[in-house]
mmCIF file of C-alpha atoms in Angstrom:
data_model
loop_
_atom_site.group_PDB
_atom_site.id
_atom_site.type_symbol
_atom_site.label_atom_id
_atom_site.label_comp_id
_atom_site.label_asym_id
_atom_site.label_seq_id
_atom_site.Cartn_x
_atom_site.Cartn_y
_atom_site.Cartn_z
ATOM 1 C CA MET A 25 -40.935 -5.770 28.144
ATOM 2 C CA GLU A 26 -40.663 -9.408 27.688
ATOM 3 C CA LYS A 27 -41.489 -10.503 31.385
ATOM 4 C CA PHE A 28 -39.718 -13.527 29.503
ATOM 5 C CA LYS A 29 -35.245 -13.729 27.701
ATOM 6 C CA ASN A 30 -36.487 -16.005 25.997
ATOM 7 C CA ASN A 31 -40.280 -16.442 24.504
ATOM 8 C CA ASN A 32 -41.023 -19.161 27.271
ATOM 9 C CA THR A 33 -39.322 -21.235 25.603
ATOM 10 C CA PHE A 34 -36.639 -23.744 26.194
ATOM 11 C CA SER A 35 -35.125 -25.655 22.691
ATOM 12 C CA PHE A 36 -31.165 -26.697 21.299
ATOM 13 C CA GLU A 37 -29.876 -25.654 18.365
ATOM 14 C CA ILE A 38 -26.176 -27.100 16.858
ATOM 15 C CA GLU A 39 -24.134 -24.188 14.685
ATOM 16 C CA LYS A 40 -21.071 -26.398 13.610
ATOM 17 C CA LYS A 41 -20.164 -29.893 14.889
ATOM 18 C CA LEU A 42 -16.355 -32.299 15.113
ATOM 19 C CA ASP A 43 -15.698 -34.030 12.300
ATOM 20 C CA ASN A 44 -16.040 -37.033 14.531
ATOM 21 C CA ASN A 45 -20.326 -36.254 14.634
ATOM 22 C CA LEU A 46 -20.696 -36.153 18.437
ATOM 23 C CA GLY A 47 -18.014 -32.402 19.711
ATOM 24 C CA ARG A 48 -20.309 -30.241 18.511
ATOM 25 C CA ALA A 49 -20.713 -25.668 19.538
ATOM 26 C CA GLY A 50 -24.427 -24.485 20.047
ATOM 27 C CA ILE A 51 -26.856 -22.336 21.921
ATOM 28 C CA ILE A 52 -29.794 -23.685 24.003
ATOM 29 C CA HIS A 53 -32.297 -21.077 24.665
ATOM 30 C CA THR A 54 -34.581 -21.327 27.529
ATOM 31 C CA PRO A 55 -36.711 -18.206 29.439
ATOM 32 C CA HIS A 56 -34.046 -16.444 31.405
ATOM 33 C CA GLY A 57 -31.538 -16.697 28.910
ATOM 34 C CA ASP A 58 -29.211 -17.915 26.182
ATOM 35 C CA ILE A 59 -26.299 -20.803 27.366
ATOM 36 C CA LYS A 60 -23.736 -20.944 24.277
ATOM 37 C CA THR A 61 -22.059 -24.599 24.176
ATOM 38 C CA PRO A 62 -19.552 -25.468 25.113
ATOM 39 C CA ALA A 63 -20.020 -24.428 28.604
ATOM 40 C CA PHE A 64 -19.230 -24.544 32.069
ATOM 41 C CA MET A 65 -22.071 -23.384 35.244
ATOM 42 C CA CYS A 66 -20.703 -21.377 37.987
ATOM 43 C CA VAL A 67 -21.700 -23.854 41.138
ATOM 44 C CA GLY A 68 -24.188 -21.669 43.243
ATOM 45 C CA THR A 69 -25.203 -24.590 46.224
ATOM 46 C CA ILE A 70 -27.510 -22.440 48.065
ATOM 47 C CA GLY A 71 -28.329 -20.039 44.831
ATOM 48 C CA LYS A 72 -24.841 -17.890 45.361
ATOM 49 C CA VAL A 73 -21.649 -19.759 44.728
ATOM 50 C CA TYR A 74 -20.008 -18.932 47.361
ATOM 51 C CA PHE A 75 -17.884 -15.721 48.071
ATOM 52 C CA VAL A 76 -18.735 -14.704 44.224
ATOM 53 C CA SER A 77 -21.212 -11.809 43.788
ATOM 54 C CA MET A 78 -23.685 -12.019 41.705
ATOM 55 C CA ASP A 79 -21.918 -9.294 39.415
ATOM 56 C CA ASP A 80 -18.820 -11.170 39.802
ATOM 57 C CA LEU A 81 -20.076 -14.131 37.943
ATOM 58 C CA LYS A 82 -21.508 -11.638 35.240
ATOM 59 C CA GLN A 83 -17.377 -9.890 35.355
ATOM 60 C CA ILE A 84 -16.258 -13.619 35.282
ATOM 61 C CA ASN A 85 -18.284 -13.981 31.862
ATOM 62 C CA ALA A 86 -20.517 -16.515 34.366
ATOM 63 C CA GLN A 87 -24.336 -17.984 32.062
ATOM 64 C CA ALA A 88 -25.234 -19.705 33.654
ATOM 65 C CA MET A 89 -26.077 -21.113 37.463
ATOM 66 C CA LEU A 90 -26.239 -24.727 39.038
ATOM 67 C CA SER A 91 -27.972 -25.413 41.927
ATOM 68 C CA ASN A 92 -28.381 -28.829 44.579
ATOM 69 C CA GLY A 93 -32.267 -29.004 44.508
ATOM 70 C CA TYR A 94 -31.325 -31.193 48.082
ATOM 71 C CA HIS A 95 -29.764 -27.970 49.823
ATOM 72 C CA LEU A 96 -33.280 -25.700 48.176
ATOM 73 C CA ARG A 97 -35.105 -28.504 49.358
ATOM 74 C CA ASN A 98 -36.914 -26.753 52.674
ATOM 75 C CA LYS A 99 -36.446 -23.165 50.811
ATOM 76 C CA SER A 100 -38.016 -24.234 47.904
ATOM 77 C CA GLU A 101 -41.970 -22.946 48.574
ATOM 78 C CA GLU A 102 -40.585 -19.148 49.171
ATOM 79 C CA ILE A 103 -38.240 -19.582 45.938
ATOM 80 C CA ALA A 104 -42.158 -20.198 44.367
ATOM 81 C CA GLN A 105 -43.146 -17.132 46.587
ATOM 82 C CA ASN A 106 -40.382 -15.279 44.160
ATOM 83 C CA ASN A 107 -40.622 -16.261 42.011
ATOM 84 C CA GLY A 108 -38.441 -18.384 41.199
ATOM 85 C CA LEU A 109 -34.603 -19.746 41.484
ATOM 86 C CA ALA A 110 -33.163 -16.930 39.044
ATOM 87 C CA ALA A 111 -35.561 -13.873 40.581
ATOM 88 C CA TRP A 112 -34.595 -15.557 44.251
ATOM 89 C CA SER A 113 -30.909 -15.443 44.553
ATOM 90 C CA GLY A 114 -30.729 -12.771 41.965
ATOM 91 C CA TRP A 115 -29.170 -14.014 39.667
ATOM 92 C CA ASP A 116 -31.638 -13.245 36.312
ATOM 93 C CA GLY A 117 -28.911 -15.937 33.383
ATOM 94 C CA PRO A 118 -30.509 -19.517 33.186
ATOM 95 C CA THR A 119 -29.887 -22.215 35.962
ATOM 96 C CA LEU A 120 -30.266 -26.199 36.976
ATOM 97 C CA THR A 121 -30.790 -27.920 39.828
ATOM 98 C CA ASP A 122 -29.807 -30.752 40.452
ATOM 99 C CA SER A 123 -32.378 -34.451 41.883
ATOM 100 C CA GLY A 124 -30.898 -34.010 45.528
ATOM 101 C CA GLY A 125 -30.185 -38.223 44.248
ATOM 102 C CA PHE A 126 -26.470 -37.845 44.397
ATOM 103 C CA GLN A 127 -26.528 -35.793 47.709
ATOM 104 C CA VAL A 128 -28.775 -38.648 49.738
ATOM 105 C CA MET A 129 -26.986 -41.469 47.841
ATOM 106 C CA SER A 130 -23.449 -39.979 49.361
ATOM 107 C CA LEU A 131 -25.729 -40.746 52.190
ATOM 108 C CA GLY A 132 -25.084 -43.979 52.499
ATOM 109 C CA SER A 133 -27.890 -45.442 50.497
ATOM 110 C CA GLY A 134 -28.131 -48.353 48.389
ATOM 111 C CA SER A 135 -24.602 -50.693 48.911
ATOM 112 C CA GLY A 136 -23.835 -47.659 51.125
ATOM 113 C CA LYS A 137 -19.986 -47.721 49.691
ATOM 114 C CA ILE A 138 -17.957 -43.956 48.840
ATOM 115 C CA VAL A 139 -18.669 -43.029 45.371
ATOM 116 C CA SER A 140 -14.536 -42.625 43.997
ATOM 117 C CA MET A 141 -13.409 -40.898 40.749
ATOM 118 C CA SER A 142 -9.773 -40.917 41.071
ATOM 119 C CA LYS A 143 -9.391 -44.977 41.558
ATOM 120 C CA GLU A 144 -10.312 -48.676 42.314
ATOM 121 C CA GLN A 145 -12.208 -49.427 45.881
ATOM 122 C CA ASN A 146 -12.946 -52.245 47.415
ATOM 123 C CA VAL A 147 -14.968 -50.423 50.103
ATOM 124 C CA GLU A 148 -17.712 -52.204 52.785
ATOM 125 C CA ASN A 149 -20.337 -52.023 52.685
ATOM 126 C CA THR A 150 -21.621 -49.425 55.227
ATOM 127 C CA LYS A 151 -23.143 -51.062 59.296
ATOM 128 C CA GLU A 152 -27.408 -50.567 58.111
ATOM 129 C CA GLU A 153 -27.270 -48.861 61.207
ATOM 130 C CA GLU A 154 -24.594 -46.746 60.677
ATOM 131 C CA ARG A 155 -26.018 -45.734 57.183
ATOM 132 C CA LEU A 156 -27.713 -42.315 56.711
ATOM 133 C CA ALA A 157 -30.482 -42.856 54.376
ATOM 134 C CA HIS A 158 -31.073 -46.168 52.344
ATOM 135 C CA VAL A 159 -32.818 -47.136 48.467
ATOM 136 C CA THR A 160 -35.915 -48.253 47.638
ATOM 137 C CA GLU A 161 -38.104 -49.282 45.146
ATOM 138 C CA GLU A 162 -40.271 -45.355 45.774
ATOM 139 C CA GLY A 163 -36.710 -43.541 46.884
ATOM 140 C CA VAL A 164 -34.730 -42.697 49.447
ATOM 141 C CA GLN A 165 -35.740 -42.528 53.128
ATOM 142 C CA PHE A 166 -33.573 -41.082 54.553
ATOM 143 C CA THR A 167 -31.751 -38.523 58.066
ATOM 144 C CA ASP A 168 -30.890 -34.887 57.428
ATOM 145 C CA PRO A 169 -27.361 -34.863 58.958
ATOM 146 C CA PHE A 170 -28.310 -31.446 60.032
ATOM 147 C CA THR A 171 -31.109 -31.156 62.036
ATOM 148 C CA GLY A 172 -31.469 -35.261 62.339
ATOM 149 C CA GLN A 173 -35.010 -34.865 61.351
ATOM 150 C CA GLU A 174 -36.264 -38.320 58.930
ATOM 151 C CA ASP A 175 -36.920 -37.308 55.408
ATOM 152 C CA PHE A 176 -37.554 -38.851 52.401
ATOM 153 C CA ILE A 177 -36.990 -38.385 48.687
ATOM 154 C CA GLY A 178 -37.842 -39.759 45.201
ATOM 155 C CA PRO A 179 -38.516 -39.179 41.924
ATOM 156 C CA GLU A 180 -41.571 -37.597 42.884
ATOM 157 C CA GLU A 181 -40.730 -35.313 45.282
ATOM 158 C CA SER A 182 -37.671 -34.625 43.503
ATOM 159 C CA MET A 183 -40.113 -33.389 40.750
ATOM 160 C CA GLN A 184 -41.493 -30.978 43.101
ATOM 161 C CA ILE A 185 -39.143 -29.467 44.622
ATOM 162 C CA GLN A 186 -37.477 -28.885 41.607
ATOM 163 C CA CYS A 187 -40.512 -26.783 40.480
ATOM 164 C CA ARG A 188 -40.585 -25.034 43.139
ATOM 165 C CA ILE A 189 -37.130 -23.601 42.548
ATOM 166 C CA GLY A 190 -38.469 -23.130 39.408
ATOM 167 C CA ALA A 191 -34.782 -23.911 37.362
ATOM 168 C CA ASP A 192 -34.548 -23.473 33.764
ATOM 169 C CA ILE A 193 -33.180 -27.482 33.596
ATOM 170 C CA HIS A 194 -33.750 -29.872 36.351
ATOM 171 C CA MET A 195 -32.700 -33.650 36.431
ATOM 172 C CA ALA A 196 -33.808 -36.207 37.381
ATOM 173 C CA PHE A 197 -33.741 -38.362 40.478
ATOM 174 C CA ASP A 198 -31.400 -40.950 39.956
ATOM 175 C CA GLU A 199 -29.263 -44.247 41.796
ATOM 176 C CA LEU A 200 -25.313 -43.270 41.353
ATOM 177 C CA THR A 201 -23.593 -46.100 42.224
ATOM 178 C CA SER A 202 -19.658 -46.275 43.150
ATOM 179 C CA LEU A 203 -16.529 -47.498 41.449
ATOM 180 C CA ALA A 204 -16.954 -50.425 44.091
ATOM 181 C CA ASP A 205 -20.710 -51.620 42.677
ATOM 182 C CA ASP A 206 -20.019 -54.824 40.389
ATOM 183 C CA TYR A 207 -21.935 -55.236 37.128
ATOM 184 C CA GLU A 208 -25.361 -56.645 39.328
ATOM 185 C CA TYR A 209 -25.646 -54.615 41.836
ATOM 186 C CA ASN A 210 -25.596 -51.502 38.324
ATOM 187 C CA LYS A 211 -27.552 -53.762 36.297
ATOM 188 C CA GLU A 212 -30.509 -53.670 39.299
ATOM 189 C CA ALA A 213 -29.266 -49.445 39.875
ATOM 190 C CA LEU A 214 -30.077 -48.504 36.549
ATOM 191 C CA GLY A 215 -33.241 -50.805 36.398
ATOM 192 C CA ARG A 216 -33.861 -48.752 39.580
ATOM 193 C CA THR A 217 -33.285 -45.298 37.422
ATOM 194 C CA GLU A 218 -34.866 -46.157 34.725
ATOM 195 C CA ARG A 219 -38.169 -46.917 35.900
ATOM 196 C CA TRP A 220 -37.837 -43.368 38.725
ATOM 197 C CA ALA A 221 -36.972 -41.728 35.130
ATOM 198 C CA VAL A 222 -40.746 -42.702 34.012
ATOM 199 C CA ARG A 223 -41.525 -41.278 37.266
ATOM 200 C CA SER A 224 -39.686 -37.863 37.093
ATOM 201 C CA LEU A 225 -41.249 -37.540 34.238
ATOM 202 C CA GLU A 226 -45.065 -37.646 34.660
ATOM 203 C CA GLU A 227 -44.367 -35.654 37.591
ATOM 204 C CA HIS A 228 -42.819 -33.027 35.876
ATOM 205 C CA LYS A 229 -45.191 -32.677 33.208
ATOM 206 C CA LYS A 230 -47.516 -31.904 36.221
ATOM 207 C CA HIS A 231 -45.321 -29.221 37.418
ATOM 208 C CA CYS A 232 -43.291 -27.660 35.264
ATOM 209 C CA TYR A 233 -45.724 -24.591 34.867
ATOM 210 C CA ASP A 234 -46.535 -23.464 37.360
ATOM 211 C CA LEU A 235 -44.181 -20.733 37.879
ATOM 212 C CA GLU A 236 -45.303 -19.464 34.317
ATOM 213 C CA TYR A 237 -42.593 -20.141 32.630
ATOM 214 C CA TYR A 238 -41.364 -23.809 31.552
ATOM 215 C CA GLN A 239 -38.810 -25.617 32.946
ATOM 216 C CA ALA A 240 -37.044 -28.497 30.956
ATOM 217 C CA LEU A 241 -36.197 -31.710 32.555
ATOM 218 C CA TYR A 242 -32.854 -33.913 31.434
ATOM 219 C CA GLY A 243 -32.612 -37.668 32.061
ATOM 220 C CA VAL A 244 -29.419 -38.810 33.805
ATOM 221 C CA ILE A 245 -27.922 -41.514 32.042
ATOM 222 C CA GLN A 246 -25.976 -43.823 34.232
ATOM 223 C CA GLY A 247 -24.732 -46.941 33.863
ATOM 224 C CA GLY A 248 -21.197 -47.337 35.600
ATOM 225 C CA ARG A 249 -18.295 -48.684 33.171
ATOM 226 C CA TRP A 250 -19.301 -51.161 31.166
ATOM 227 C CA GLU A 251 -21.091 -50.673 27.387
ATOM 228 C CA ASP A 252 -23.772 -52.613 26.818
ATOM 229 C CA LEU A 253 -25.485 -51.138 30.289
ATOM 230 C CA ARG A 254 -24.548 -47.583 28.989
ATOM 231 C CA ARG A 255 -25.697 -48.341 26.053
ATOM 232 C CA SER A 256 -29.064 -50.043 25.957
ATOM 233 C CA THR A 257 -30.415 -46.993 28.303
ATOM 234 C CA CYS A 258 -29.430 -44.185 26.755
ATOM 235 C CA LYS A 259 -31.782 -46.279 23.505
ATOM 236 C CA LYS A 260 -34.172 -46.279 25.977
ATOM 237 C CA PHE A 261 -33.842 -42.926 27.329
ATOM 238 C CA ALA A 262 -33.242 -41.650 23.892
ATOM 239 C CA LYS A 263 -37.465 -42.454 23.222
ATOM 240 C CA MET A 264 -38.277 -40.771 26.160
ATOM 241 C CA ASP A 265 -39.776 -37.510 26.384
ATOM 242 C CA PHE A 266 -36.389 -35.517 27.968
ATOM 243 C CA ASP A 267 -35.300 -31.815 26.778
ATOM 244 C CA GLY A 268 -31.882 -32.396 27.315
ATOM 245 C CA TYR A 269 -29.579 -35.780 28.999
ATOM 246 C CA GLY A 270 -27.315 -35.757 32.157
ATOM 247 C CA LEU A 271 -24.674 -37.644 31.030
ATOM 248 C CA GLY A 272 -23.621 -38.968 35.179
ATOM 249 C CA GLY A 273 -21.666 -42.183 37.115
ATOM 250 C CA ALA A 274 -18.543 -42.679 38.871
ATOM 251 C CA PHE A 275 -16.158 -43.863 36.667
ATOM 252 C CA LEU A 276 -12.511 -43.929 36.195
ATOM 253 C CA LYS A 277 -10.868 -40.886 34.548
ATOM 254 C CA GLU A 278 -8.834 -42.414 31.939
ATOM 255 C CA ASP A 279 -12.409 -43.961 30.758
ATOM 256 C CA LEU A 280 -14.115 -41.050 30.581
ATOM 257 C CA SER A 281 -14.267 -40.500 26.982
ATOM 258 C CA GLU A 282 -14.777 -43.865 25.737
ATOM 259 C CA ILE A 283 -18.099 -44.354 27.332
ATOM 260 C CA LEU A 284 -18.893 -40.450 26.895
ATOM 261 C CA ARG A 285 -19.179 -41.895 22.824
ATOM 262 C CA TRP A 286 -21.130 -44.445 23.728
ATOM 263 C CA CYS A 287 -23.494 -42.500 25.023
ATOM 264 C CA ASN A 288 -24.204 -39.759 23.252
ATOM 265 C CA GLU A 289 -23.634 -42.078 20.235
ATOM 266 C CA GLU A 290 -27.072 -43.084 21.414
ATOM 267 C CA LEU A 291 -28.751 -39.922 22.814
ATOM 268 C CA PRO A 292 -30.414 -37.676 19.735
ATOM 269 C CA GLU A 293 -27.609 -34.825 18.784
ATOM 270 C CA ASN A 294 -30.885 -32.432 18.823
ATOM 271 C CA LYS A 295 -30.743 -32.675 22.397
ATOM 272 C CA PRO A 296 -27.913 -31.009 24.623
ATOM 273 C CA ARG A 297 -26.487 -33.142 27.292
ATOM 274 C CA HIS A 298 -24.858 -31.770 30.535
ATOM 275 C CA LEU A 299 -21.501 -33.930 31.809
ATOM 276 C CA LEU A 300 -22.177 -33.683 36.130
ATOM 277 C CA GLY A 301 -19.584 -32.652 38.210
ATOM 278 C CA LEU A 302 -15.758 -32.493 36.238
ATOM 279 C CA SER A 303 -13.480 -29.372 35.537
ATOM 280 C CA HIS A 304 -10.438 -30.207 34.892
ATOM 281 C CA PRO A 305 -9.006 -29.021 31.118
ATOM 282 C CA ASP A 306 -8.539 -33.406 29.944
ATOM 283 C CA ASP A 307 -12.203 -33.720 31.552
ATOM 284 C CA ILE A 308 -13.538 -30.518 29.905
ATOM 285 C CA LEU A 309 -11.714 -31.090 27.006
ATOM 286 C CA ASN A 310 -12.443 -34.912 26.125
ATOM 287 C CA GLY A 311 -16.052 -34.107 27.281
ATOM 288 C CA VAL A 312 -16.268 -31.583 23.902
ATOM 289 C CA GLU A 313 -14.855 -33.566 22.044
ATOM 290 C CA MET A 314 -17.151 -36.795 21.723
ATOM 291 C CA GLY A 315 -20.034 -34.541 22.423
ATOM 292 C CA ALA A 316 -20.710 -32.768 26.746
ATOM 293 C CA ASP A 317 -21.924 -29.767 25.637
ATOM 294 C CA THR A 318 -22.176 -27.719 29.251
ATOM 295 C CA PHE A 319 -20.333 -29.129 32.692
ATOM 296 C CA ASP A 320 -20.237 -28.149 36.038
ATOM 297 C CA CYS A 321 -18.088 -28.725 38.765
ATOM 298 C CA VAL A 322 -17.076 -27.093 42.814
ATOM 299 C CA ALA A 323 -13.309 -27.543 42.507
ATOM 300 C CA PRO A 324 -12.619 -24.450 40.457
ATOM 301 C CA THR A 325 -13.587 -22.330 43.851
ATOM 302 C CA ARG A 326 -12.849 -25.135 46.489
ATOM 303 C CA GLU A 327 -9.528 -25.422 45.398
ATOM 304 C CA GLY A 328 -8.718 -22.163 45.223
ATOM 305 C CA ARG A 329 -9.591 -21.278 48.470
ATOM 306 C CA HIS A 330 -6.873 -24.489 49.408
ATOM 307 C CA GLY A 331 -4.751 -22.276 47.224
ATOM 308 C CA LYS A 332 -4.282 -23.876 44.393
ATOM 309 C CA LEU A 333 -3.714 -21.145 41.454
ATOM 310 C CA TYR A 334 -4.709 -22.582 37.443
ATOM 311 C CA THR A 335 -2.589 -21.224 35.119
ATOM 312 C CA LYS A 336 -2.018 -21.893 31.189
ATOM 313 C CA THR A 337 1.270 -23.977 32.365
ATOM 314 C CA GLY A 338 -0.915 -25.987 35.456
ATOM 315 C CA VAL A 339 -1.983 -25.867 38.789
ATOM 316 C CA ILE A 340 -0.113 -23.957 40.578
ATOM 317 C CA ASN A 341 0.189 -23.933 45.595
ATOM 318 C CA LEU A 342 -0.242 -20.795 46.719
ATOM 319 C CA GLN A 343 2.076 -21.540 49.872
ATOM 320 C CA LYS A 344 5.168 -21.555 47.225
ATOM 321 C CA PHE A 345 4.898 -18.341 46.531
ATOM 322 C CA THR A 346 5.639 -16.038 49.039
ATOM 323 C CA ASP A 347 6.550 -12.160 48.641
ATOM 324 C CA SER A 348 6.268 -13.801 44.750
ATOM 325 C CA PRO A 349 5.762 -9.819 42.589
ATOM 326 C CA ASN A 350 4.876 -11.756 39.975
ATOM 327 C CA LEU A 351 0.754 -12.013 38.769
ATOM 328 C CA ILE A 352 -0.916 -15.378 38.979
ATOM 329 C CA ASP A 353 -0.893 -15.733 34.862
ATOM 330 C CA ASP A 354 0.378 -12.350 33.232
ATOM 331 C CA THR A 355 -1.382 -13.741 30.068
ATOM 332 C CA CYS A 356 -5.411 -13.998 32.573
ATOM 333 C CA ASP A 357 -8.067 -11.552 31.693
ATOM 334 C CA CYS A 358 -10.205 -12.315 35.246
ATOM 335 C CA PRO A 359 -10.996 -9.459 37.771
ATOM 336 C CA THR A 360 -7.538 -10.503 40.462
ATOM 337 C CA CYS A 361 -5.607 -10.203 37.722
ATOM 338 C CA GLN A 362 -6.431 -7.475 35.504
ATOM 339 C CA ALA A 363 -6.533 -5.543 39.575
ATOM 340 C CA GLY A 364 -2.509 -5.947 40.255
ATOM 341 C CA TYR A 365 -2.852 -9.125 42.357
ATOM 342 C CA THR A 366 0.308 -10.865 43.127
ATOM 343 C CA LEU A 367 1.321 -13.956 44.787
ATOM 344 C CA GLY A 368 2.673 -12.625 47.371
ATOM 345 C CA GLU A 369 -0.140 -10.278 48.131
ATOM 346 C CA LEU A 370 -2.533 -13.361 47.637
ATOM 347 C CA ARG A 371 -0.698 -15.513 50.027
ATOM 348 C CA LYS A 372 -1.040 -12.799 52.666
ATOM 349 C CA LEU A 373 -4.363 -12.927 52.264
ATOM 350 C CA TRP A 374 -4.863 -16.825 52.254
ATOM 351 C CA LYS A 375 -2.548 -17.168 55.288
ATOM 352 C CA SER A 376 -3.587 -13.776 57.378
ATOM 353 C CA LYS A 377 -5.627 -14.693 60.703
ATOM 354 C CA ASP A 378 -8.013 -11.573 60.228
ATOM 355 C CA LYS A 379 -11.362 -13.267 58.532
ATOM 356 C CA GLU A 380 -12.477 -10.301 55.770
ATOM 357 C CA GLU A 381 -8.361 -10.507 54.464
ATOM 358 C CA LYS A 382 -9.316 -14.707 54.792
ATOM 359 C CA TYR A 383 -12.946 -14.307 52.273
ATOM 360 C CA LYS A 384 -10.792 -11.184 50.546
ATOM 361 C CA TYR A 385 -8.531 -13.516 49.139
ATOM 362 C CA PHE A 386 -11.359 -16.861 48.993
ATOM 363 C CA GLU A 387 -13.361 -13.967 46.657
ATOM 364 C CA LEU A 388 -10.504 -12.983 45.002
ATOM 365 C CA ALA A 389 -9.106 -16.868 43.941
ATOM 366 C CA SER A 390 -12.230 -18.577 43.138
ATOM 367 C CA MET A 391 -12.615 -16.273 40.050
ATOM 368 C CA HIS A 392 -9.176 -16.449 38.784
ATOM 369 C CA ASN A 393 -10.555 -20.007 38.724
ATOM 370 C CA LEU A 394 -13.548 -19.755 37.317
ATOM 371 C CA ARG A 395 -12.754 -17.069 34.894
ATOM 372 C CA PHE A 396 -10.278 -19.350 33.751
ATOM 373 C CA ILE A 397 -12.863 -22.114 33.078
ATOM 374 C CA ILE A 398 -15.420 -20.650 31.374
ATOM 375 C CA ARG A 399 -11.744 -19.635 29.247
ATOM 376 C CA LEU A 400 -11.427 -22.729 28.809
ATOM 377 C CA THR A 401 -14.738 -23.003 27.561
ATOM 378 C CA GLU A 402 -14.793 -19.950 25.156
ATOM 379 C CA GLU A 403 -11.773 -20.739 23.663
ATOM 380 C CA ALA A 404 -12.783 -24.897 23.049
ATOM 381 C CA ARG A 405 -15.949 -23.456 21.349
ATOM 382 C CA GLN A 406 -14.459 -21.174 19.233
ATOM 383 C CA ALA A 407 -12.183 -23.633 17.898
ATOM 384 C CA VAL A 408 -15.395 -25.744 17.246
ATOM 385 C CA ILE A 409 -15.939 -23.408 15.431
ATOM 386 C CA ASP A 410 -12.355 -22.797 13.561
ATOM 387 C CA GLY A 411 -12.568 -26.393 12.428
ATOM 388 C CA THR A 412 -9.300 -25.627 14.860
ATOM 389 C CA PHE A 413 -10.897 -27.771 17.884
ATOM 390 C CA TYR A 414 -7.478 -30.310 17.803
ATOM 391 C CA GLU A 415 -5.552 -28.272 17.553
ATOM 392 C CA TYR A 416 -6.414 -25.980 20.405
ATOM 393 C CA LYS A 417 -7.002 -28.869 22.380
ATOM 394 C CA GLU A 418 -3.147 -30.713 21.570
ATOM 395 C CA ARG A 419 -1.032 -26.819 21.926
ATOM 396 C CA PHE A 420 -3.424 -26.804 25.684
ATOM 397 C CA LEU A 421 -3.225 -29.947 27.145
ATOM 398 C CA LYS A 422 0.606 -29.821 26.376
ATOM 399 C CA THR A 423 1.610 -26.159 27.306
ATOM 400 C CA TYR A 424 -1.293 -27.499 31.296
ATOM 401 C CA TYR A 425 -0.111 -30.702 31.925
ATOM 402 C CA GLY A 426 3.676 -30.472 30.241
ATOM 403 C CA ASN A 427 4.929 -34.136 30.180
ATOM 404 C CA LYS A 428 3.018 -35.868 32.578
ATOM 405 C CA LYS A 429 0.436 -36.454 30.666
ATOM 406 C CA THR A 430 -1.789 -34.692 28.010
ATOM 407 C CA GLY A 431 -5.013 -36.290 27.471
ATOM 408 C CA VAL A 432 -4.945 -36.671 24.243
ATOM 409 C CA LYS A 433 -6.432 -39.809 22.281
#
């Protein structure tokens, strides 16, 4: 038996392309298995998905798990000693870690502004003495909000941490800007991200075989909402030796498709692209159309824990369903619906003062919402292969959003 599922290699193959030459269905081959794309990666921040077991992840047909380099940094030595993230976590499939950049930036680095994906904000700079993090050319100096200890992460440190954690895919260290940042600051920050990308690559090459299997590195694309910045940086990254690309940044939701088009028209089509931090159905389907291959977000589990459950006709609020005998969605194939849990029963568990009952609800809601989004990417993939993607997208979004919006361009 081979030690690794996929001959210790990383590659990407395209099975079928959309007419626009951007969207596609493919397969990412990693040392710990294949990812059939489009695909949603479940977020296991600390090496596990909250309230969902590894067996449950397999039941809902999860293909990959994304973990957080920042939150696992102090466990990285332990993880390395246990043969990497897949073995250490008990999830024996493909894994991805982010660089930790978003987490340290959100502590107040750069210009200390709030990151928002929903609307324009004019947010004043955080006072210098109140910031927990500070950006320099070398990296980010920050105060750990949990321990109060000073720490530092730059491109080299991020690569060393991620290579000890040993996911199949890593993200280069980058600087995330906010909607409040103007063009000039985005240009400045993008230059820093590009220089950090070079340093990330150089350091990563020193450690990518430390755990005896190849660990891939994605470059992270920034540039805010400006076409010239996005296209320029994508042309530069396309010439660099990355295995794939992370599509990042803060921008208005309605600009997503256009920004992805700018990026993916410039990036090489033979390498995979991961859209960071989005999971709503219109975001995913617009993302697929414009060439994104994989997705991640905490929203399905977080919203589930707050009583928001996904159905084919939109999100429902469990608060309204006292004693309801209906299932969440009678067409759903998730373990929660297949076990026959009614909305009334789920609401009772959610409102329970008993910790075990409440945690049982968190498990059931998380499995349902994750399966809903995973199934969406499975159906989108099949529609691309069948040549029916545009019809599928229009039908799904009209059913899901009704008259509010369709996401159809």
